[in-house]
Amino acid sequence: MSTGRELHLNLHMVGGAMGVHPAAWREPGSDPHGFAKVETWVEAARLAERGRMDAVFLSDTPGVFGDIDQSPHGAYYLEPTLILTAVAAATERIGLIATASTTSNEPYNIARRFKSLDVLSGGRAGWNAVTTYIPQVAANFGGSGLPPRTDRYARAEEFVDIVKGLWRSWEPEALVADVRTGRFTDPRRLRPIDHRGQHFQVRGPLPLPPSAQGHPLVVQAGASEPGRELAGRTADVVFSGAKTPDVALAYAADVRARAERHGRDPRSVKILPGLMTTIADSRGEALRRLERLDDLAGHAPWRGAHIEAVGTPEHVADVAEEWFASGAADGFTLMPDVFADGLQAFVELVVPILQKRGVYRSDYRGTTLREHFGVAHPYPAAAGV
């Protein structure tokens, strides 16, 4: 029965769009070289769009780390906004969220890159703002090592403010494009931000007008104290990690309380914990599938830091609905064990169950990522831009 809320789903295209399990690349139907083929990403995004998901989500680690001997998870990261540009051209509605670090980038470049994706996609872009925590990655940018967490988040706070300021540096009416009068732009409606702060000096404005949704959404995934504060102050969507509803409820309450202290509507922050799925016709078959994957990975049973739903489509739907109904989640960041068949099983078997129960959309109600998540347009009078 419908509760008046709508469950949200982002597809995390983890493991080179092959699956969250480290052995996904070895499964029948998976292409070990698929991460390097644009059609792999496009096909996964199209399938997610068939399932009426809010967005596809790409993480990013610009470096090599961890155990790459038996899994692609620690090394094979193409630049995510390049992938999403191709995905944008091959899809119509699904949102496009990519990760970029505030520790190893400059705010003007990030603002321009994501606003470009947003304009080209008709208002479907989102930026997952993260601080780099992997020493091997930090060593690729300046060689001075990984800054302390407090310094990384102080930089991140200023970084996000600059990016959002640059995104808003064009008023909606600035682009005139009047063929009859010959006037293309109204320069009076461009606003340099003239930022001078502790970490950055940025003049602006961007050379880009607003998109159909105004500007990209901000996504955050911080679990630490400063990460939660950044999420509460700036994020529209939060990707969280939790294994029990109680932990998720406490996290959601904390982030929303911080949002309210910053003068925001706490209900406007959508919290989507990770959901790892292994789907089969029976619980026993699903467990055997997971055991086979663990054997292929060459190590003891693998368990991540997220919700695990292992069983029939009905069981997976039950887990999702239970968390959603309790308020522990506004939806989920979906991570199928193997994309080759696990994503299709979720779209074709689990989604219809959630739709029948009235907790998940049967069709998109708009064309922008902002509309999918029910986030207010930054220029209300120009929502039809």
Tab-separated table of C-alpha atoms in Angstrom:
chain	number	residue	atom	x	y	z
A	1	MET	CA	0.000	0.000	0.000
A	2	SER	CA	1.296	3.440	-0.904
A	3	THR	CA	2.599	5.583	1.967
A	4	GLY	CA	2.687	8.788	-0.054
A	5	ARG	CA	6.469	8.528	-0.308
A	6	GLU	CA	8.257	7.258	-3.393
A	7	LEU	CA	11.203	4.899	-3.197
A	8	HIS	CA	14.275	6.070	-5.107
A	9	LEU	CA	16.882	3.916	-6.820
A	10	ASN	CA	20.346	4.766	-8.093
A	11	LEU	CA	22.341	2.106	-9.918
A	12	HIS	CA	25.952	2.038	-8.766
A	13	MET	CA	27.865	0.911	-11.863
A	14	VAL	CA	30.610	-0.599	-9.751
A	15	GLY	CA	33.328	-2.939	-10.949
A	16	GLY	CA	33.471	-1.464	-14.437
A	17	ALA	CA	29.697	-2.029	-14.766
A	18	MET	CA	30.307	-5.748	-14.181
A	19	GLY	CA	29.070	-6.073	-10.597
A	20	VAL	CA	29.856	-5.392	-6.958
A	21	HIS	CA	31.246	-8.846	-6.254
A	22	PRO	CA	35.017	-9.044	-6.878
A	23	ALA	CA	34.492	-12.177	-8.994
A	24	ALA	CA	31.726	-10.724	-11.163
A	25	TRP	CA	34.116	-10.433	-14.113
A	26	ARG	CA	34.561	-14.233	-14.126
A	27	GLU	CA	30.866	-15.098	-14.301
A	28	PRO	CA	29.365	-16.482	-17.540
A	29	GLY	CA	27.947	-13.604	-19.530
A	30	SER	CA	30.422	-11.070	-18.150
A	31	ASP	CA	33.029	-9.574	-20.435
A	32	PRO	CA	36.365	-9.206	-18.587
A	33	HIS	CA	37.224	-6.316	-20.918
A	34	GLY	CA	33.786	-4.751	-20.666
A	35	PHE	CA	34.952	-1.821	-18.532
A	36	ALA	CA	36.805	-0.481	-21.586
A	37	LYS	CA	33.807	-0.696	-23.947
A	38	VAL	CA	31.305	2.128	-24.042
A	39	GLU	CA	28.486	-0.285	-24.884
A	40	THR	CA	28.920	-1.986	-21.478
A	41	TRP	CA	28.057	1.242	-19.671
A	42	VAL	CA	25.334	2.204	-22.123
A	43	GLU	CA	23.585	-1.173	-21.921
A	44	ALA	CA	23.578	-1.093	-18.116
A	45	ALA	CA	22.206	2.456	-18.089
A	46	ARG	CA	19.485	1.605	-20.599
A	47	LEU	CA	18.429	-1.356	-18.481
A	48	ALA	CA	18.337	0.862	-15.376
A	49	GLU	CA	16.226	3.345	-17.324
A	50	ARG	CA	13.824	0.539	-18.234
A	51	GLY	CA	13.524	0.008	-14.496
A	52	ARG	CA	12.666	3.739	-14.083
A	53	MET	CA	15.654	4.297	-11.787
A	54	ASP	CA	16.520	7.832	-10.739
A	55	ALA	CA	20.150	7.733	-11.845
A	56	VAL	CA	23.244	5.766	-12.661
A	57	PHE	CA	26.092	6.485	-10.277
A	58	LEU	CA	29.811	6.178	-11.012
A	59	SER	CA	32.484	6.227	-8.346
A	60	ASP	CA	36.024	7.304	-9.207
A	61	THR	CA	39.488	6.508	-7.911
A	62	PRO	CA	42.198	8.140	-10.057
A	63	GLY	CA	44.902	5.717	-9.023
A	64	VAL	CA	45.755	2.066	-8.375
A	65	PHE	CA	45.221	0.648	-4.886
A	66	GLY	CA	44.315	-2.510	-3.017
A	67	ASP	CA	44.356	-6.070	-4.330
A	68	ILE	CA	44.234	-5.860	-8.115
A	69	ASP	CA	45.624	-9.348	-8.663
A	70	GLN	CA	42.219	-11.040	-8.783
A	71	SER	CA	39.708	-8.193	-9.199
A	72	PRO	CA	39.298	-5.066	-11.332
A	73	HIS	CA	37.897	-3.072	-8.407
A	74	GLY	CA	41.123	-1.367	-7.385
A	75	ALA	CA	42.519	-0.213	-10.705
A	76	TYR	CA	40.164	0.155	-13.636
A	77	TYR	CA	38.519	3.558	-13.406
A	78	LEU	CA	37.788	5.449	-16.610
A	79	GLU	CA	37.049	9.148	-16.142
A	80	PRO	CA	33.361	9.006	-15.163
A	81	THR	CA	31.989	12.161	-16.801
A	82	LEU	CA	33.335	10.953	-20.156
A	83	ILE	CA	31.388	7.715	-19.717
A	84	LEU	CA	28.265	9.622	-18.711
A	85	THR	CA	28.459	11.866	-21.765
A	86	ALA	CA	28.110	8.731	-23.898
A	87	VAL	CA	25.348	7.435	-21.641
A	88	ALA	CA	23.523	10.774	-21.923
A	89	ALA	CA	23.425	10.453	-25.706
A	90	ALA	CA	22.033	6.910	-25.500
A	91	THR	CA	19.315	7.512	-22.866
A	92	GLU	CA	16.426	9.928	-22.347
A	93	ARG	CA	15.438	10.246	-18.681
A	94	ILE	CA	17.827	8.545	-16.287
A	95	GLY	CA	20.043	10.775	-14.156
A	96	LEU	CA	23.829	10.857	-14.471
A	97	ILE	CA	25.860	11.065	-11.236
A	98	ALA	CA	29.651	11.004	-11.228
A	99	THR	CA	32.253	11.287	-8.485
A	100	ALA	CA	34.977	13.920	-8.375
A	101	SER	CA	37.275	14.688	-5.466
A	102	THR	CA	37.556	18.070	-3.787
A	103	THR	CA	41.071	17.137	-2.671
A	104	SER	CA	42.652	16.555	-6.078
A	105	ASN	CA	40.780	18.991	-8.343
A	106	GLU	CA	40.096	22.692	-8.796
A	107	PRO	CA	36.547	23.983	-8.268
A	108	TYR	CA	36.321	25.884	-11.554
A	109	ASN	CA	37.171	22.790	-13.610
A	110	ILE	CA	34.687	20.619	-11.692
A	111	ALA	CA	31.952	23.249	-11.949
A	112	ARG	CA	32.491	23.547	-15.697
A	113	ARG	CA	32.706	19.786	-16.287
A	114	PHE	CA	29.484	18.935	-14.467
A	115	LYS	CA	27.556	21.956	-15.738
A	116	SER	CA	28.548	20.920	-19.281
A	117	LEU	CA	27.195	17.417	-18.659
A	118	ASP	CA	24.054	18.931	-17.167
A	119	VAL	CA	23.404	21.240	-20.117
A	120	LEU	CA	24.134	18.556	-22.722
A	121	SER	CA	21.908	15.986	-20.994
A	122	GLY	CA	18.920	18.287	-20.565
A	123	GLY	CA	19.311	18.639	-16.800
A	124	ARG	CA	20.189	15.123	-15.648
A	125	ALA	CA	23.577	15.580	-13.960
A	126	GLY	CA	24.691	15.212	-10.361
A	127	TRP	CA	28.085	15.610	-8.695
A	128	ASN	CA	29.160	13.213	-5.946
A	129	ALA	CA	31.551	15.398	-3.936
A	130	VAL	CA	34.139	13.354	-2.045
A	131	THR	CA	37.395	13.965	-0.228
A	132	THR	CA	40.277	11.716	-1.218
A	133	TYR	CA	41.239	9.292	1.566
A	134	ILE	CA	43.493	6.850	-0.331
A	135	PRO	CA	47.227	7.656	0.014
A	136	GLN	CA	48.042	6.081	-3.377
A	137	VAL	CA	45.693	8.569	-5.028
A	138	ALA	CA	46.965	11.569	-3.086
A	139	ALA	CA	50.490	10.685	-4.223
A	140	ASN	CA	49.429	11.337	-7.821
A	141	PHE	CA	48.594	14.987	-7.126
A	142	GLY	CA	51.490	17.059	-5.882
A	143	GLY	CA	53.385	14.384	-4.016
A	144	SER	CA	52.869	15.994	-0.606
A	145	GLY	CA	50.889	13.076	0.798
A	146	LEU	CA	47.356	12.792	2.115
A	147	PRO	CA	46.292	15.862	4.131
A	148	PRO	CA	44.668	15.319	7.538
A	149	ARG	CA	40.919	14.747	7.468
A	150	THR	CA	40.141	18.128	9.048
A	151	ASP	CA	42.129	19.885	6.320
A	152	ARG	CA	40.486	17.836	3.562
A	153	TYR	CA	37.015	18.747	4.765
A	154	ALA	CA	37.860	22.417	5.311
A	155	ARG	CA	38.929	22.505	1.664
A	156	ALA	CA	35.803	20.549	0.659
A	157	GLU	CA	33.456	23.015	2.384
A	158	GLU	CA	34.972	25.930	0.473
A	159	PHE	CA	35.182	23.886	-2.743
A	160	VAL	CA	31.468	22.989	-2.788
A	161	ASP	CA	30.445	26.570	-2.069
A	162	ILE	CA	32.519	27.806	-5.006
A	163	VAL	CA	31.121	25.183	-7.384
A	164	LYS	CA	27.535	26.016	-6.445
A	165	GLY	CA	28.286	29.722	-6.753
A	166	LEU	CA	29.713	29.202	-10.237
A	167	TRP	CA	26.706	27.118	-11.257
A	168	ARG	CA	24.494	30.050	-10.277
A	169	SER	CA	26.626	32.706	-11.967
A	170	TRP	CA	24.204	32.942	-14.916
A	171	GLU	CA	20.656	34.098	-14.318
A	172	PRO	CA	18.091	32.193	-16.399
A	173	GLU	CA	17.365	35.246	-18.567
A	174	ALA	CA	21.042	35.807	-19.427
A	175	LEU	CA	20.842	33.693	-22.577
A	176	VAL	CA	18.738	35.727	-25.025
A	177	ALA	CA	19.529	34.162	-28.431
A	178	ASP	CA	17.159	36.523	-30.217
A	179	VAL	CA	17.710	36.095	-33.961
A	180	ARG	CA	15.473	39.070	-34.779
A	181	THR	CA	17.330	41.639	-32.623
A	182	GLY	CA	20.754	40.063	-32.915
A	183	ARG	CA	21.210	39.935	-29.132
A	184	PHE	CA	22.673	36.670	-27.901
A	185	THR	CA	23.515	37.330	-24.226
A	186	ASP	CA	22.532	39.889	-21.600
A	187	PRO	CA	25.866	40.521	-19.799
A	188	ARG	CA	24.081	42.266	-16.924
A	189	ARG	CA	22.708	38.887	-15.856
A	190	LEU	CA	26.134	37.262	-15.471
A	191	ARG	CA	27.604	37.400	-11.967
A	192	PRO	CA	31.310	36.818	-11.270
A	193	ILE	CA	31.597	35.241	-7.825
A	194	ASP	CA	34.919	36.958	-6.977
A	195	HIS	CA	35.732	34.352	-4.341
A	196	ARG	CA	38.799	34.870	-2.163
A	197	GLY	CA	39.125	32.246	0.526
A	198	GLN	CA	41.603	30.192	2.502
A	199	HIS	CA	42.171	27.634	-0.262
A	200	PHE	CA	40.964	29.191	-3.517
A	201	GLN	CA	40.646	32.410	-5.453
A	202	VAL	CA	38.056	32.162	-8.240
A	203	ARG	CA	36.574	35.017	-10.237
A	204	GLY	CA	33.936	33.382	-12.474
A	205	PRO	CA	31.451	33.331	-14.058
A	206	LEU	CA	31.181	30.025	-15.889
A	207	PRO	CA	30.739	30.200	-19.680
A	208	LEU	CA	27.501	28.179	-19.420
A	209	PRO	CA	23.830	29.105	-18.919
A	210	PRO	CA	21.432	27.205	-16.637
A	211	SER	CA	20.261	23.755	-17.700
A	212	ALA	CA	16.687	22.491	-17.718
A	213	GLN	CA	17.067	21.781	-13.985
A	214	GLY	CA	19.028	24.951	-13.231
A	215	HIS	CA	22.235	23.213	-12.206
A	216	PRO	CA	23.409	19.736	-11.115
A	217	LEU	CA	22.432	18.122	-7.836
A	218	VAL	CA	25.039	17.612	-5.117
A	219	VAL	CA	25.533	14.082	-3.808
A	220	GLN	CA	27.631	13.254	-0.744
A	221	ALA	CA	28.758	10.071	0.966
A	222	GLY	CA	30.423	11.223	4.172
A	223	ALA	CA	30.165	9.010	7.273
A	224	SER	CA	32.581	10.920	9.524
A	225	GLU	CA	31.622	13.918	11.632
A	226	PRO	CA	32.833	16.492	9.068
A	227	GLY	CA	31.376	14.373	6.262
A	228	ARG	CA	27.935	14.408	7.882
A	229	GLU	CA	28.177	18.144	8.388
A	230	LEU	CA	29.036	18.700	4.726
A	231	ALA	CA	26.141	16.450	3.700
A	232	GLY	CA	23.679	18.213	5.971
A	233	ARG	CA	24.700	21.628	4.703
A	234	THR	CA	25.055	20.973	0.974
A	235	ALA	CA	23.813	17.569	-0.241
A	236	ASP	CA	20.592	16.823	-2.095
A	237	VAL	CA	21.252	13.064	-2.050
A	238	VAL	CA	23.360	11.075	0.401
A	239	PHE	CA	24.913	7.673	-0.358
A	240	SER	CA	25.283	6.004	3.040
A	241	GLY	CA	26.570	2.713	4.331
A	242	ALA	CA	24.544	0.781	6.906
A	243	LYS	CA	23.921	-2.885	7.699
A	244	THR	CA	20.993	-2.515	10.115
A	245	PRO	CA	17.899	-0.283	10.097
A	246	ASP	CA	18.735	1.133	13.529
A	247	VAL	CA	22.124	2.373	12.341
A	248	ALA	CA	20.556	3.807	9.179
A	249	LEU	CA	17.787	5.558	11.132
A	250	ALA	CA	20.313	7.173	13.462
A	251	TYR	CA	22.431	8.323	10.536
A	252	ALA	CA	19.440	9.742	8.664
A	253	ALA	CA	18.208	11.587	11.761
A	254	ASP	CA	21.646	13.080	12.334
A	255	VAL	CA	22.104	14.308	8.749
A	256	ARG	CA	18.584	15.734	8.608
A	257	ALA	CA	19.054	17.531	11.922
A	258	ARG	CA	22.192	19.132	10.523
A	259	ALA	CA	20.305	20.147	7.382
A	260	GLU	CA	17.623	21.797	9.509
A	261	ARG	CA	20.236	23.682	11.539
A	262	HIS	CA	21.484	25.107	8.234
A	263	GLY	CA	17.997	26.359	7.378
A	264	ARG	CA	17.156	23.571	4.962
A	265	ASP	CA	14.070	21.394	4.763
A	266	PRO	CA	15.327	18.114	6.274
A	267	ARG	CA	12.897	16.137	4.099
A	268	SER	CA	14.598	17.478	0.984
A	269	VAL	CA	17.731	15.399	1.696
A	270	LYS	CA	17.283	11.931	0.183
A	271	ILE	CA	19.292	9.187	1.890
A	272	LEU	CA	20.099	6.089	-0.164
A	273	PRO	CA	22.122	3.364	1.602
A	274	GLY	CA	23.836	0.738	-0.493
A	275	LEU	CA	21.843	-2.398	-1.343
A	276	MET	CA	23.782	-5.440	-2.565
A	277	THR	CA	21.585	-8.043	-4.231
A	278	THR	CA	21.934	-11.712	-5.098
A	279	ILE	CA	18.726	-12.958	-6.733
A	280	ALA	CA	17.617	-16.494	-7.578
A	281	ASP	CA	14.472	-18.653	-7.627
A	282	SER	CA	15.018	-19.776	-4.024
A	283	ARG	CA	16.997	-18.760	-0.957
A	284	GLY	CA	19.131	-21.877	-1.270
A	285	GLU	CA	19.935	-21.204	-4.911
A	286	ALA	CA	20.869	-17.602	-4.110
A	287	LEU	CA	23.215	-18.758	-1.335
A	288	ARG	CA	24.835	-21.268	-3.681
A	289	ARG	CA	25.287	-18.514	-6.281
A	290	LEU	CA	27.041	-16.353	-3.680
A	291	GLU	CA	29.214	-19.266	-2.536
A	292	ARG	CA	30.254	-19.913	-6.146
A	293	LEU	CA	31.233	-16.261	-6.556
A	294	ASP	CA	33.214	-16.360	-3.310
A	295	ASP	CA	35.057	-19.450	-4.552
A	296	LEU	CA	35.859	-17.703	-7.838
A	297	ALA	CA	37.197	-14.723	-5.899
A	298	GLY	CA	39.631	-17.057	-4.170
A	299	HIS	CA	38.971	-16.003	-0.588
A	300	ALA	CA	36.662	-16.531	2.379
A	301	PRO	CA	33.028	-15.393	2.082
A	302	TRP	CA	32.920	-11.753	0.993
A	303	ARG	CA	30.700	-9.338	2.934
A	304	GLY	CA	30.581	-5.577	2.238
A	305	ALA	CA	29.524	-2.605	4.411
A	306	HIS	CA	26.028	-2.375	2.952
A	307	ILE	CA	22.612	-4.023	3.135
A	308	GLU	CA	22.649	-7.542	1.727
A	309	ALA	CA	19.523	-8.996	0.137
A	310	VAL	CA	20.125	-12.616	-0.845
A	311	GLY	CA	17.164	-14.653	-2.016
A	312	THR	CA	14.091	-14.596	-4.227
A	313	PRO	CA	12.788	-11.446	-5.943
A	314	GLU	CA	10.036	-11.313	-3.309
A	315	HIS	CA	12.616	-11.421	-0.512
A	316	VAL	CA	14.671	-8.631	-2.086
A	317	ALA	CA	11.508	-6.539	-2.461
A	318	ASP	CA	10.605	-7.290	1.175
A	319	VAL	CA	13.998	-6.059	2.380
A	320	ALA	CA	13.741	-2.878	0.336
A	321	GLU	CA	10.177	-2.155	1.442
A	322	GLU	CA	10.945	-2.828	5.116
A	323	TRP	CA	13.833	-0.367	5.177
A	324	PHE	CA	11.860	2.186	3.189
A	325	ALA	CA	8.716	1.940	5.309
A	326	SER	CA	10.690	2.305	8.550
A	327	GLY	CA	12.217	5.580	7.368
A	328	ALA	CA	15.714	4.090	7.463
A	329	ALA	CA	16.062	4.821	3.735
A	330	ASP	CA	14.452	6.999	1.089
A	331	GLY	CA	15.618	4.447	-1.436
A	332	PHE	CA	18.791	2.599	-2.284
A	333	THR	CA	22.036	2.708	-4.173
A	334	LEU	CA	21.655	-0.612	-5.962
A	335	MET	CA	24.704	-2.851	-6.339
A	336	PRO	CA	23.875	-6.170	-8.051
A	337	ASP	CA	26.370	-8.961	-7.481
A	338	VAL	CA	26.809	-9.503	-11.241
A	339	PHE	CA	25.461	-7.126	-13.858
A	340	ALA	CA	25.289	-9.744	-16.608
A	341	ASP	CA	22.142	-11.297	-15.096
A	342	GLY	CA	21.704	-9.767	-11.628
A	343	LEU	CA	20.727	-6.306	-12.878
A	344	GLN	CA	18.259	-7.767	-15.354
A	345	ALA	CA	16.729	-9.901	-12.592
A	346	PHE	CA	16.236	-6.831	-10.422
A	347	VAL	CA	14.650	-4.788	-13.212
A	348	GLU	CA	12.417	-7.557	-14.556
A	349	LEU	CA	11.478	-9.329	-11.308
A	350	VAL	CA	11.932	-7.025	-8.290
A	351	VAL	CA	10.816	-3.705	-9.794
A	352	PRO	CA	7.341	-4.998	-10.779
A	353	ILE	CA	6.797	-6.225	-7.208
A	354	LEU	CA	7.692	-2.816	-5.763
A	355	GLN	CA	5.454	-1.135	-8.340
A	356	LYS	CA	2.537	-3.427	-7.504
A	357	ARG	CA	2.984	-2.607	-3.808
A	358	GLY	CA	2.696	1.106	-4.630
A	359	VAL	CA	6.090	2.195	-3.297
A	360	TYR	CA	7.902	2.653	-6.601
A	361	ARG	CA	7.080	4.678	-9.717
A	362	SER	CA	5.620	3.041	-12.783
A	363	ASP	CA	6.962	5.820	-15.001
A	364	TYR	CA	9.052	8.961	-14.804
A	365	ARG	CA	7.141	12.118	-13.881
A	366	GLY	CA	9.663	14.484	-15.421
A	367	THR	CA	12.811	14.670	-17.490
A	368	THR	CA	15.401	16.018	-15.021
A	369	LEU	CA	17.272	14.476	-12.100
A	370	ARG	CA	15.875	17.220	-9.878
A	371	GLU	CA	12.329	16.159	-10.820
A	372	HIS	CA	13.102	12.485	-10.176
A	373	PHE	CA	14.183	13.253	-6.604
A	374	GLY	CA	11.588	15.941	-5.981
A	375	VAL	CA	14.241	18.595	-5.314
A	376	ALA	CA	13.104	22.201	-5.798
A	377	HIS	CA	14.313	24.102	-8.877
A	378	PRO	CA	16.904	26.760	-7.919
A	379	TYR	CA	15.145	29.278	-10.178
A	380	PRO	CA	11.415	28.602	-9.492
A	381	ALA	CA	10.206	31.191	-11.999
A	382	ALA	CA	12.320	29.572	-14.696
A	383	ALA	CA	11.492	25.915	-14.035
A	384	GLY	CA	10.487	25.552	-17.656
A	385	VAL	CA	13.891	26.684	-19.013
